[in-house]
Coordinates of C-alpha atoms in Angstrom, one line a residue:
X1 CA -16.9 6.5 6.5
X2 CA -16.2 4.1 3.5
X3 CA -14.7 7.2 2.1
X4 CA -12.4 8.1 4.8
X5 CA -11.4 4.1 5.1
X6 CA -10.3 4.4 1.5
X7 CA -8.2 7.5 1.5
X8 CA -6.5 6.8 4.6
X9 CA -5.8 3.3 2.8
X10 CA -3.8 5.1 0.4
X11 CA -2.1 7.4 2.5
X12 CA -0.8 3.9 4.4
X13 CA 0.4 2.7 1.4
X14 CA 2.2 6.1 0.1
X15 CA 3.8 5.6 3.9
X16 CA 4.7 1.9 3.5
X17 CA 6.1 2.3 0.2
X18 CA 7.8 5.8 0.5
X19 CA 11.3 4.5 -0.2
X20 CA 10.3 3.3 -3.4
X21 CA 8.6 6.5 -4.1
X22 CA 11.2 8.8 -3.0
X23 CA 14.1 6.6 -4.6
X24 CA 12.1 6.7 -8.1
X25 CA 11.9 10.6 -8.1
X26 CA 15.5 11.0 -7.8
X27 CA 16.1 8.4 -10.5
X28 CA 13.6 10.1 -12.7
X29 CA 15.3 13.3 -11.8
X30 CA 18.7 12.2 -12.5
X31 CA 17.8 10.8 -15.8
X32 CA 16.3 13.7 -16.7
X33 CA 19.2 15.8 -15.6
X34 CA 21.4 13.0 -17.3
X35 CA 19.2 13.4 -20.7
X36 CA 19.7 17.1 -20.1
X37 CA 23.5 16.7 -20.5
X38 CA 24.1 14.8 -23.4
X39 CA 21.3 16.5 -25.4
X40 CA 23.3 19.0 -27.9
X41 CA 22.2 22.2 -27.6
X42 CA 19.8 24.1 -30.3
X43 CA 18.9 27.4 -31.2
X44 CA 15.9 28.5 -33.3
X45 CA 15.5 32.2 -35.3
X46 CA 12.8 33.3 -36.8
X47 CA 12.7 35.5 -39.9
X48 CA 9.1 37.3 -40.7
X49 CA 7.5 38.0 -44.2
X50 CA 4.4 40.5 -45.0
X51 CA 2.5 39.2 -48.2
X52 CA 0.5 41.7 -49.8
X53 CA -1.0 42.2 -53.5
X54 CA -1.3 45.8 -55.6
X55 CA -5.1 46.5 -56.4
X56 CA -6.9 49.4 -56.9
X57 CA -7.9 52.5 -54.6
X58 CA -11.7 51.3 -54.3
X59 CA -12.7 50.0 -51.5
X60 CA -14.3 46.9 -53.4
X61 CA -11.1 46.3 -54.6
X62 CA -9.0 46.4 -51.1
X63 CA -11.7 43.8 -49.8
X64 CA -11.0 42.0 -52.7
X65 CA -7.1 42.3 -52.2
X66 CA -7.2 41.5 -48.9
X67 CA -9.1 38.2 -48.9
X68 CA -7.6 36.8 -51.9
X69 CA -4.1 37.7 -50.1
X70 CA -5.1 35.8 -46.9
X71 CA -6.1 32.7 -49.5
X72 CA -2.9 32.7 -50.5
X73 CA -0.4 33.3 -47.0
X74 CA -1.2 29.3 -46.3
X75 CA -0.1 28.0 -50.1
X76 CA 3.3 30.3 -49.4
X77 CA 3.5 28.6 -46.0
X78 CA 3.4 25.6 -47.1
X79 CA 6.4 26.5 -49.7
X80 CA 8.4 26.9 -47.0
X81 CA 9.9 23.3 -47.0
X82 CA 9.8 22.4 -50.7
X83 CA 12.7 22.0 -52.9
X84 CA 12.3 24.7 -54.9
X85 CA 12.5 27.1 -51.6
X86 CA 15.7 24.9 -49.7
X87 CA 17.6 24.5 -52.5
X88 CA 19.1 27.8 -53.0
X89 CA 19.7 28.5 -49.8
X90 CA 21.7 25.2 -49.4
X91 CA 23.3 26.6 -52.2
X92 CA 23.4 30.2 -51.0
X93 CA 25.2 28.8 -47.6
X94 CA 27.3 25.7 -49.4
X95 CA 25.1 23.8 -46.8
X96 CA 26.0 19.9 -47.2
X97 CA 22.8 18.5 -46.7
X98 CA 19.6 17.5 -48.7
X99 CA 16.5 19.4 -49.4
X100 CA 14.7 16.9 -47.1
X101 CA 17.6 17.2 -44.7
X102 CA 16.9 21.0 -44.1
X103 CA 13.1 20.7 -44.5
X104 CA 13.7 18.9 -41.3
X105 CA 15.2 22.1 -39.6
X106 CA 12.9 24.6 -41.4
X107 CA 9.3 25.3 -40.0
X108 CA 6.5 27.9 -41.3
X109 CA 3.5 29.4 -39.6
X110 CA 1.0 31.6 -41.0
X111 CA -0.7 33.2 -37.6
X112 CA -4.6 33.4 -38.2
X113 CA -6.3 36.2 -39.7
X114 CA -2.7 38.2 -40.8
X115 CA -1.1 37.9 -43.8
X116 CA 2.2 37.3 -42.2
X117 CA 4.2 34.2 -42.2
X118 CA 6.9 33.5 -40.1
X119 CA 9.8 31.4 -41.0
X120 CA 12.1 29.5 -38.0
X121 CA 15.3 27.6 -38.4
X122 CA 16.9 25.2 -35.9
X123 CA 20.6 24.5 -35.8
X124 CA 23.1 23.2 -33.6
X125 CA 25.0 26.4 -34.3
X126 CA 23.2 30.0 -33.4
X127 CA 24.9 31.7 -36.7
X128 CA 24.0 28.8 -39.3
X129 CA 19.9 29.1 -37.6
X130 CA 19.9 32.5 -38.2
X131 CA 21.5 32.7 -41.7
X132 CA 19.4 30.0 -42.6
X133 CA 16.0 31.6 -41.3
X134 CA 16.8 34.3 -43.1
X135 CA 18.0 32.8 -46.5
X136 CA 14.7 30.7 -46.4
X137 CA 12.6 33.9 -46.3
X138 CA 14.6 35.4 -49.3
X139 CA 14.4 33.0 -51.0
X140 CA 10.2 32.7 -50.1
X141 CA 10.2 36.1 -51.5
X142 CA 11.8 35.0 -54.7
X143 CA 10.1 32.1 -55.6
X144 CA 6.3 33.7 -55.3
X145 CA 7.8 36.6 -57.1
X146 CA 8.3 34.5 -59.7
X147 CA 5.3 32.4 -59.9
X148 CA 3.1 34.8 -59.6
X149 CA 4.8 37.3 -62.3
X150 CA 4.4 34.2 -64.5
X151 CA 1.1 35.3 -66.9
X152 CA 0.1 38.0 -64.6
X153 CA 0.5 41.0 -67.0
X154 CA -2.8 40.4 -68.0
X155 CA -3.8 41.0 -64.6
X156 CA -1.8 43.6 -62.5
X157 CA -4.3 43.8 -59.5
X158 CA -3.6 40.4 -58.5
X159 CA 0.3 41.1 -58.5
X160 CA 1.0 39.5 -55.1
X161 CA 4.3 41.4 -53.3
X162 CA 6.2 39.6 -50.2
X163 CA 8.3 41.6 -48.0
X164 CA 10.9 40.6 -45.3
X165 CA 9.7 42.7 -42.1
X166 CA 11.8 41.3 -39.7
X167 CA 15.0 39.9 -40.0
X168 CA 16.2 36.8 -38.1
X169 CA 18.8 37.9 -34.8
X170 CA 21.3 35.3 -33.5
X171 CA 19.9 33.6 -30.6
X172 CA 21.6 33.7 -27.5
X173 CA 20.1 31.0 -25.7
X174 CA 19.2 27.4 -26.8
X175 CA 15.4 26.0 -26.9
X176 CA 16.4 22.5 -26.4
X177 CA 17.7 21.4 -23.8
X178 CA 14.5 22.6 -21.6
X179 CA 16.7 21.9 -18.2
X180 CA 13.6 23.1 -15.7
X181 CA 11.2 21.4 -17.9
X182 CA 12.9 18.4 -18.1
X183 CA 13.8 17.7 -14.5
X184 CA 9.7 18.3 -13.7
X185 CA 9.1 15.9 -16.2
X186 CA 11.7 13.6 -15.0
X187 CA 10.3 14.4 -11.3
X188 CA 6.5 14.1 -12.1
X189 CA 7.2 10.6 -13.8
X190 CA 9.6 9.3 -11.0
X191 CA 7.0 9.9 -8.9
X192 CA 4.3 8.3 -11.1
X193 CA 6.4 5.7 -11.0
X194 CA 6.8 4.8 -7.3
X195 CA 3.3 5.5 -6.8
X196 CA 2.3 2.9 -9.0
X197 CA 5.1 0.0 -8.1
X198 CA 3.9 1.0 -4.2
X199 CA 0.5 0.4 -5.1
X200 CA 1.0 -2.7 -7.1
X201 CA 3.2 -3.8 -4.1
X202 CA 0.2 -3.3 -2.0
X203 CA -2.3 -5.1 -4.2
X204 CA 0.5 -8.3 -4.7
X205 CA 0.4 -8.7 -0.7
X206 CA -1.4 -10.9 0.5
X207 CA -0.5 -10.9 3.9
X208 CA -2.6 -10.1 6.9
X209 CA -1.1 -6.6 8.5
X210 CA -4.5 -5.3 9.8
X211 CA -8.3 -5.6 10.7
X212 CA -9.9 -4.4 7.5
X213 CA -8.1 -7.3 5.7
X214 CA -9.3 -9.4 8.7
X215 CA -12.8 -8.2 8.0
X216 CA -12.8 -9.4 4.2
X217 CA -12.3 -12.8 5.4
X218 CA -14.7 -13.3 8.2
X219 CA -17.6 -11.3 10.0
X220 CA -15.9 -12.1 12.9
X221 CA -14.9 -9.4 15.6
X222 CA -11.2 -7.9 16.5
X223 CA -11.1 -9.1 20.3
X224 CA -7.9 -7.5 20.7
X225 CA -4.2 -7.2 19.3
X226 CA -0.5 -6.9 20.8
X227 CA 2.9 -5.9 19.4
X228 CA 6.1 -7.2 18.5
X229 CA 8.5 -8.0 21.2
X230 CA 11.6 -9.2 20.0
X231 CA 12.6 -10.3 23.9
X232 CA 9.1 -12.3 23.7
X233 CA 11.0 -15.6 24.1
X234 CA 12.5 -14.6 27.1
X235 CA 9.4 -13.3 28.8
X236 CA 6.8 -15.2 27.7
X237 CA 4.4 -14.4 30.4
X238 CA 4.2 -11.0 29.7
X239 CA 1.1 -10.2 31.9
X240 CA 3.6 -11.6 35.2
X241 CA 6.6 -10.4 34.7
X242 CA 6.0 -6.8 33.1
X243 CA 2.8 -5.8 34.3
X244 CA 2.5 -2.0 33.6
X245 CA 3.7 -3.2 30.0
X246 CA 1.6 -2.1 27.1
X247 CA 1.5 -5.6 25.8
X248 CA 0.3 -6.6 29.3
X249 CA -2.6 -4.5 29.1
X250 CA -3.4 -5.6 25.7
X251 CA -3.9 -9.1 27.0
X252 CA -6.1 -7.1 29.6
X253 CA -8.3 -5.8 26.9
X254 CA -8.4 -8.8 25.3
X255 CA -9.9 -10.5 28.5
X256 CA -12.5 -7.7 28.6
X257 CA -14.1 -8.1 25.4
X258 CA -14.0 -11.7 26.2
X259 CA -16.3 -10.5 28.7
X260 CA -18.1 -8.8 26.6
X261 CA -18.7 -11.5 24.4
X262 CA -20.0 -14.0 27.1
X263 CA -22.5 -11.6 28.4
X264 CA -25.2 -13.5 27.5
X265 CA -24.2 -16.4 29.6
X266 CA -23.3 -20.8 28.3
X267 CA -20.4 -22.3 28.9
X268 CA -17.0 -20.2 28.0
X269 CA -14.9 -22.4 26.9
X270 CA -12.5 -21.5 24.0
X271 CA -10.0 -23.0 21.9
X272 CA -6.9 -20.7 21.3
X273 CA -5.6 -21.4 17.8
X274 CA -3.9 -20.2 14.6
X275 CA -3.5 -21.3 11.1
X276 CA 0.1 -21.9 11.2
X277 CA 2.7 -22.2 13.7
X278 CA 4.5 -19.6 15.1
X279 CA 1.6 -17.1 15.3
X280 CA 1.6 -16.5 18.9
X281 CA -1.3 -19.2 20.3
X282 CA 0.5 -20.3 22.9
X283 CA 1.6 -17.3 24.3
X284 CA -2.0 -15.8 24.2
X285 CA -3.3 -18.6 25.6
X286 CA -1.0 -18.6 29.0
X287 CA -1.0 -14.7 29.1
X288 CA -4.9 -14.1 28.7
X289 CA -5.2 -17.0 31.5
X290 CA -3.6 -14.9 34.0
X291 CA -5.3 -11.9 32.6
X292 CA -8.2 -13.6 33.7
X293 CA -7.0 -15.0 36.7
X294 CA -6.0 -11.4 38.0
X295 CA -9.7 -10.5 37.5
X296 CA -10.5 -12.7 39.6
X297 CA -12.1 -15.5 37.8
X298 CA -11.9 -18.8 38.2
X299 CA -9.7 -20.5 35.2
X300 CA -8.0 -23.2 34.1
X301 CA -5.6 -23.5 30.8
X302 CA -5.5 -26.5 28.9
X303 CA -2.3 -27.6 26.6
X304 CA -4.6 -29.1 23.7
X305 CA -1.5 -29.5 21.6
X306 CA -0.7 -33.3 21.8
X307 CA 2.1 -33.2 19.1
X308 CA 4.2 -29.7 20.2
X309 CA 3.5 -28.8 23.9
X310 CA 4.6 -25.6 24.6
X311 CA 2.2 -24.6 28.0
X312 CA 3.9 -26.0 30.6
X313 CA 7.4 -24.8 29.5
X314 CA 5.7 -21.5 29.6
X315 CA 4.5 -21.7 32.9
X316 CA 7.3 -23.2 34.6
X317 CA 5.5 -26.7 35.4
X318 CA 6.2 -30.1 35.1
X319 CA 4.5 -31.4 31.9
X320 CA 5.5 -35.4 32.1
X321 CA 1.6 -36.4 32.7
X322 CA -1.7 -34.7 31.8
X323 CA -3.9 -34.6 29.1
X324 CA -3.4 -37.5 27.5
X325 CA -2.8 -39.8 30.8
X326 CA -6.3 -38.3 31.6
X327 CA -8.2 -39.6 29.2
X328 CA -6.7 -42.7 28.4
X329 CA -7.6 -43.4 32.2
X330 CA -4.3 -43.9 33.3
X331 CA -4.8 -40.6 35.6
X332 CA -7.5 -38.7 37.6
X333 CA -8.2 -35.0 37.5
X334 CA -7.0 -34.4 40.5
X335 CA -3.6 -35.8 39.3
X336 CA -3.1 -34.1 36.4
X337 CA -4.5 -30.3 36.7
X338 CA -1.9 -28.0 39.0
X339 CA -2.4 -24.6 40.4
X340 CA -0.5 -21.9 39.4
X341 CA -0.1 -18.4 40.9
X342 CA -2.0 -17.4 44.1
X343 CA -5.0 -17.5 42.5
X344 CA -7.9 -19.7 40.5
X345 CA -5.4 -20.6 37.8
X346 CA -5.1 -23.8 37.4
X347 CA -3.3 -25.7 34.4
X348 CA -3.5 -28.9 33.0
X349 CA -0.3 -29.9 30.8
X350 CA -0.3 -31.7 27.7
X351 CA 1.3 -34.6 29.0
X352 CA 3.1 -37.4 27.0
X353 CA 2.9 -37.2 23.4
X354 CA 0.3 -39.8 21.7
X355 CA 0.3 -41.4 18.3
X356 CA -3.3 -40.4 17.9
X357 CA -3.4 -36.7 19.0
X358 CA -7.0 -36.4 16.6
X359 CA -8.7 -39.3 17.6
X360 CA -8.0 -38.6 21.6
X361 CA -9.3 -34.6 21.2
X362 CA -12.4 -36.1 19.9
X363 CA -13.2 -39.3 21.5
X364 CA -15.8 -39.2 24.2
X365 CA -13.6 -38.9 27.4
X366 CA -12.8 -35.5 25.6
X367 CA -15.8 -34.7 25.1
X368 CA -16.8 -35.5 29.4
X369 CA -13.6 -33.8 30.6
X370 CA -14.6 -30.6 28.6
X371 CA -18.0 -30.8 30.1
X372 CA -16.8 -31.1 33.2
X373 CA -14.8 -28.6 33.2
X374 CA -17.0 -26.2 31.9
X375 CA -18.5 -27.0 35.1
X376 CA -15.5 -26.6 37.4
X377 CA -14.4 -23.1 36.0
X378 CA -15.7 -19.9 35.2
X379 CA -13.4 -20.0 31.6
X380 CA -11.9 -22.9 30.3
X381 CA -8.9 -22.1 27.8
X382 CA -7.3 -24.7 25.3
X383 CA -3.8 -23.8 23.4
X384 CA -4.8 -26.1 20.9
X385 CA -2.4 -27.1 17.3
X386 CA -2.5 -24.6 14.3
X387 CA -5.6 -25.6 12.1
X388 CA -3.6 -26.3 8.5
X389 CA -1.2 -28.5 9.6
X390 CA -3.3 -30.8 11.5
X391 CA -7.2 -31.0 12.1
X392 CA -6.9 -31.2 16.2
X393 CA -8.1 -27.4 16.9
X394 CA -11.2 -28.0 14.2
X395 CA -12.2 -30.8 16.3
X396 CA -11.5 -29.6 19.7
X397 CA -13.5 -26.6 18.2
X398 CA -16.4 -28.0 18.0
X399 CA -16.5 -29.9 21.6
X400 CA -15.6 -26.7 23.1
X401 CA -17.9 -23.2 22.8
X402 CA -15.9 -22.6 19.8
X403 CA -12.6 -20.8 18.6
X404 CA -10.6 -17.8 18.9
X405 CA -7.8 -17.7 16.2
X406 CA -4.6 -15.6 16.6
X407 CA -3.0 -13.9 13.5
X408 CA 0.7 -12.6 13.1
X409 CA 0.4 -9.5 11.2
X410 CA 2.6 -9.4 8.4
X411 CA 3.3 -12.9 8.4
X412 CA -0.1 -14.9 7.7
X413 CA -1.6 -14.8 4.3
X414 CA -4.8 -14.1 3.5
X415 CA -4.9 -17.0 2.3
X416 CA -4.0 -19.1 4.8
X417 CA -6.1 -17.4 7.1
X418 CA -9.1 -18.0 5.0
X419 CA -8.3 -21.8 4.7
X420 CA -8.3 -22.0 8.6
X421 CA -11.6 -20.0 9.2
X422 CA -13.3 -22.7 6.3
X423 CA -11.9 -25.8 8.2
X424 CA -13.9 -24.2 11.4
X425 CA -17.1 -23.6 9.5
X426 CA -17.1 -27.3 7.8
X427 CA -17.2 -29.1 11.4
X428 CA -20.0 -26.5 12.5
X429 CA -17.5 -24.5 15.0
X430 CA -18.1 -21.5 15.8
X431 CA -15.4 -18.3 15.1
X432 CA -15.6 -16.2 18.3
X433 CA -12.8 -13.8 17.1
X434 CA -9.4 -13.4 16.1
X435 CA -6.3 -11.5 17.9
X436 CA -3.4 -9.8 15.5
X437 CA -0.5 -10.5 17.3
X438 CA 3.2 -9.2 16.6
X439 CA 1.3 -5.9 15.2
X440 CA 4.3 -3.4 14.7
X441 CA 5.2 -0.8 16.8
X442 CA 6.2 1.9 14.5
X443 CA 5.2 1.9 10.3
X444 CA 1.9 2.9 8.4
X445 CA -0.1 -0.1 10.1
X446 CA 1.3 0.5 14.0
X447 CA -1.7 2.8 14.2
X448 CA -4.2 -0.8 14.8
X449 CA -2.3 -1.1 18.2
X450 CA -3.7 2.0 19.4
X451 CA -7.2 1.1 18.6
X452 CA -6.9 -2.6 19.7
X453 CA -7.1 -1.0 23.6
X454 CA -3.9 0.5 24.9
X455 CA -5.5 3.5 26.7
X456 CA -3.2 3.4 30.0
X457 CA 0.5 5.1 30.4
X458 CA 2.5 3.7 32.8
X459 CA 1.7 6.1 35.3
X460 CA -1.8 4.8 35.1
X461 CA -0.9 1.3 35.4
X462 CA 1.1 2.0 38.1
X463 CA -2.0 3.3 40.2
X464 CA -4.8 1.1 39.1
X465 CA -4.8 -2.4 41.5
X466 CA -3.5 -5.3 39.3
X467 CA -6.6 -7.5 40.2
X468 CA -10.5 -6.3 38.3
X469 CA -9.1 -3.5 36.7
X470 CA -11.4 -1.9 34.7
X471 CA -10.8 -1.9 30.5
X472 CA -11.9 1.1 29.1
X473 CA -11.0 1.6 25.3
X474 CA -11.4 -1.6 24.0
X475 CA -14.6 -2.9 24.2
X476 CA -15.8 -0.5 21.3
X477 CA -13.3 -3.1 19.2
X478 CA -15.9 -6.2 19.4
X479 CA -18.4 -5.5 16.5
X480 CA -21.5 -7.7 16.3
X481 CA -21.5 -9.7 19.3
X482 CA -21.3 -13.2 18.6
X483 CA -24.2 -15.1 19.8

């Protein structure tokens, strides 16, 4: 499995980062092709010479011949490029260049175990390459000739003899440019290229986009996840107005493994928070409240955030006094907490905005009213602040049953979140999850949606009741039940 995790790691980042890639391979091919171009074209010709020696008719002596002449094909080889080879063929040719100029163009090869050596010349020009292949052989042949006839007489069966066998042609094609070769190179390393910068792109972000970097952060379970919806603002209340929605029935699944969670009975109570603003709290707050609601339990959704209220704007309610008259004393339950919907919602605004938000979350008549209502409901849900900013939702936290913290995918560091999930640990709260919000719809990381519980089409939606309808691909997304 670890395996299969990792490769399909890479092929989301090969998806996320395949404009890079493919934009890199036709650079690399267009500077290839580009190279290609402006290269001059050259031609190589070969010229081949034989090198044998005159010894006697015994077969001692063509051993002899034979071995001493293979001795020697490496010494004439390495003649090839020496002065005393180039300069009468610069000289033969009325070439205007220096010995070491042409010993540039001229290379010799003596193939193993033959006593041939072969001769090639490179040129700009297919005429001067061959002339020049061929002029360097001749004059080969004259130079040994000479060497070796120096003091030989003494010895005639070591008389070496070197004969031209094949003469260089004029090449018709050039060796250089490679155009093929160069454009697979210039391909291969494009490619190489926007691999790498997609993978170093990958390794430089930081941001949360999925579970798994979820999971190397905190033990803590997936409970659920929803996607963008750029006309979010405008609906809020997803789960009311566009039931048969696919976000709608996230927030569905998302109230079942809250289920799940609670199985084991205790107060459920939970503080809905983020680490910074803008992550989507609020809106899971409200929209897993009626989730619940519709189920058929008994709920009521607190607005926890004493410096930002956002709840009762959200549920079309008159926010003026709540919270904060309530436990300064200045208001009774039954003043403050209003019903919404037809059934066991009920929802307790924010209320005027105090000077102290910290000290009123966790004073004593904070910690009674959650108590009580713990008592009163069957879940008890606070949209609380985002926990970097301020330390309300750590406090509220740990007065409640503990936390569920939502993350915008693709917008919260890891970072960040990591800072948020410490601030909960160092006052003792517990972590009961986390929801991804804003996952995207389409890309290399839309494939969490599927798995964070959207199992319905709409024609399915449109047949199940709205009220205790049963979740059935999500609960398999709450890993180690948190006790």
């Amino acid at each position: 499995m670890g395996n299969f995790v990792e490769l399909r790691d890479y092929i989301r980042i090969i998806r996320t980062g395949w404009v890079l890639i493919v934009v890199m391979a036709l650079v690399g091919v267009a500077a290839a092709a580009g190279i290609s171009i402006l290269m001059k074209p050259q031609f190589k010709a070969s010229a081949q010479v034989f090198v044998s020696t005159q010894s006697g008719g015994s077969v001692a002596d063509l051993v002899q011949g034979s071995t001493f002449t293979q001795q020697r094909v490496k010494t004439y080889a390495g003649l090839v490029t020496t002065p005393i080879v180039l300069l009468p063929v610069i000289s033969t040719l009325h070439l205007s260049m220096t010995a070491d100029e042409l010993a540039k163009s001229v290379t010799a090869s003596a193939p193993l175990d033959t006593t041939l050596i072969q001769i090639s010349a490179v040129s700009s020009d297919p005429v001067r390459a061959a002339e020049i292949a061929n002029a360097t052989s001749e004059s080969l042949t004259n130079v040994v000739q000479s060497i070796e006839s120096t003091g030989s007489q003494a010895s005639q069966s070591s008389q070496v003899k070197l004969t031209r066998v094949q003469e260089a042609q004029v090449p018709s094609t050039p060796v250089t440019p490679n155009v093929p070769l160069n454009l697979g190179l210039g391909l291969f390393l494009g490619l190489a290229l926007g691999v790498g910068g997609a993978v170093l792109r990958h390794v430089l972000d930081n941001r949360v986009r999925n579970e798994h970097d979820i999971e190397s952060i905190s033990p803590s379970p997936v409970l659920g996840g929803t996607t963008f919806d750029s006309k979010a603002a405008k609906r809020p209340l997803i789960v009311q107005d566009d039931p048969r929605s696919p976000r709608a029935e996230a927030f569905r699944a998302l109230r079942t493994n809250l289920q799940f969670i609670d199985a084991g009975g205790g107060a459920r109570s939970f503080v809905i928070t983020s680490s910074i603003e803008s992550e989507g709290k609020s809106s899971t707050a409200s929209n897993l409240a009626i989730a619940l609601d519709n189920a058929g339990h008994k709920v009521v959704v607190v607005d926890a955030d004493l410096r930002r209220p956002k709840l009762a704007e959200y549920m079309g309610l008159e926010g003026a006094v709540g919270l904060t008259d309530l436990l300064i004393g200045r208001a009774e339950m039954d003043d403050v907490l209003q019903p919404w919907g037809r059934g066991d919602l009920h929802v307790l605004p924010a209320g005027s905005v105090p000077p102290n938000p910290s000290e009123l979350l966790g004073s004593r008549a904070m910690y009674a009213l959650v108590r009580r209502l713990e008592q009163d409901f069957d879940y008890v849900l606070f949209d609380a602040p985002p926990l970097l900013p301020v330390t309300d939702a750590a406090i509220l936290s740990k007065t409640a049953g503990g936390a569920i913290v939502v993350v915008a995918a693709g917008k919260t560091h890891r970072g960040q979140l990591g800072a948020a999930v410490t601030a909960l640990e160092n006052v003792g709260a517990r972590v009961f999850g986390f929801v991804l919000t804003m996952l995207p719809v389409q890309g290399p990381h839309s494939y969490g949606y599927q798995a964070y519980g959207y199992g319905y089409g709409a024609s399915h939606a449109e047949d199940e009741p709205e009220t205790v309808k049963p979740e059935r691909s999500t609960a398999r997304r709450v890993r180690g039940t948190v006790g």
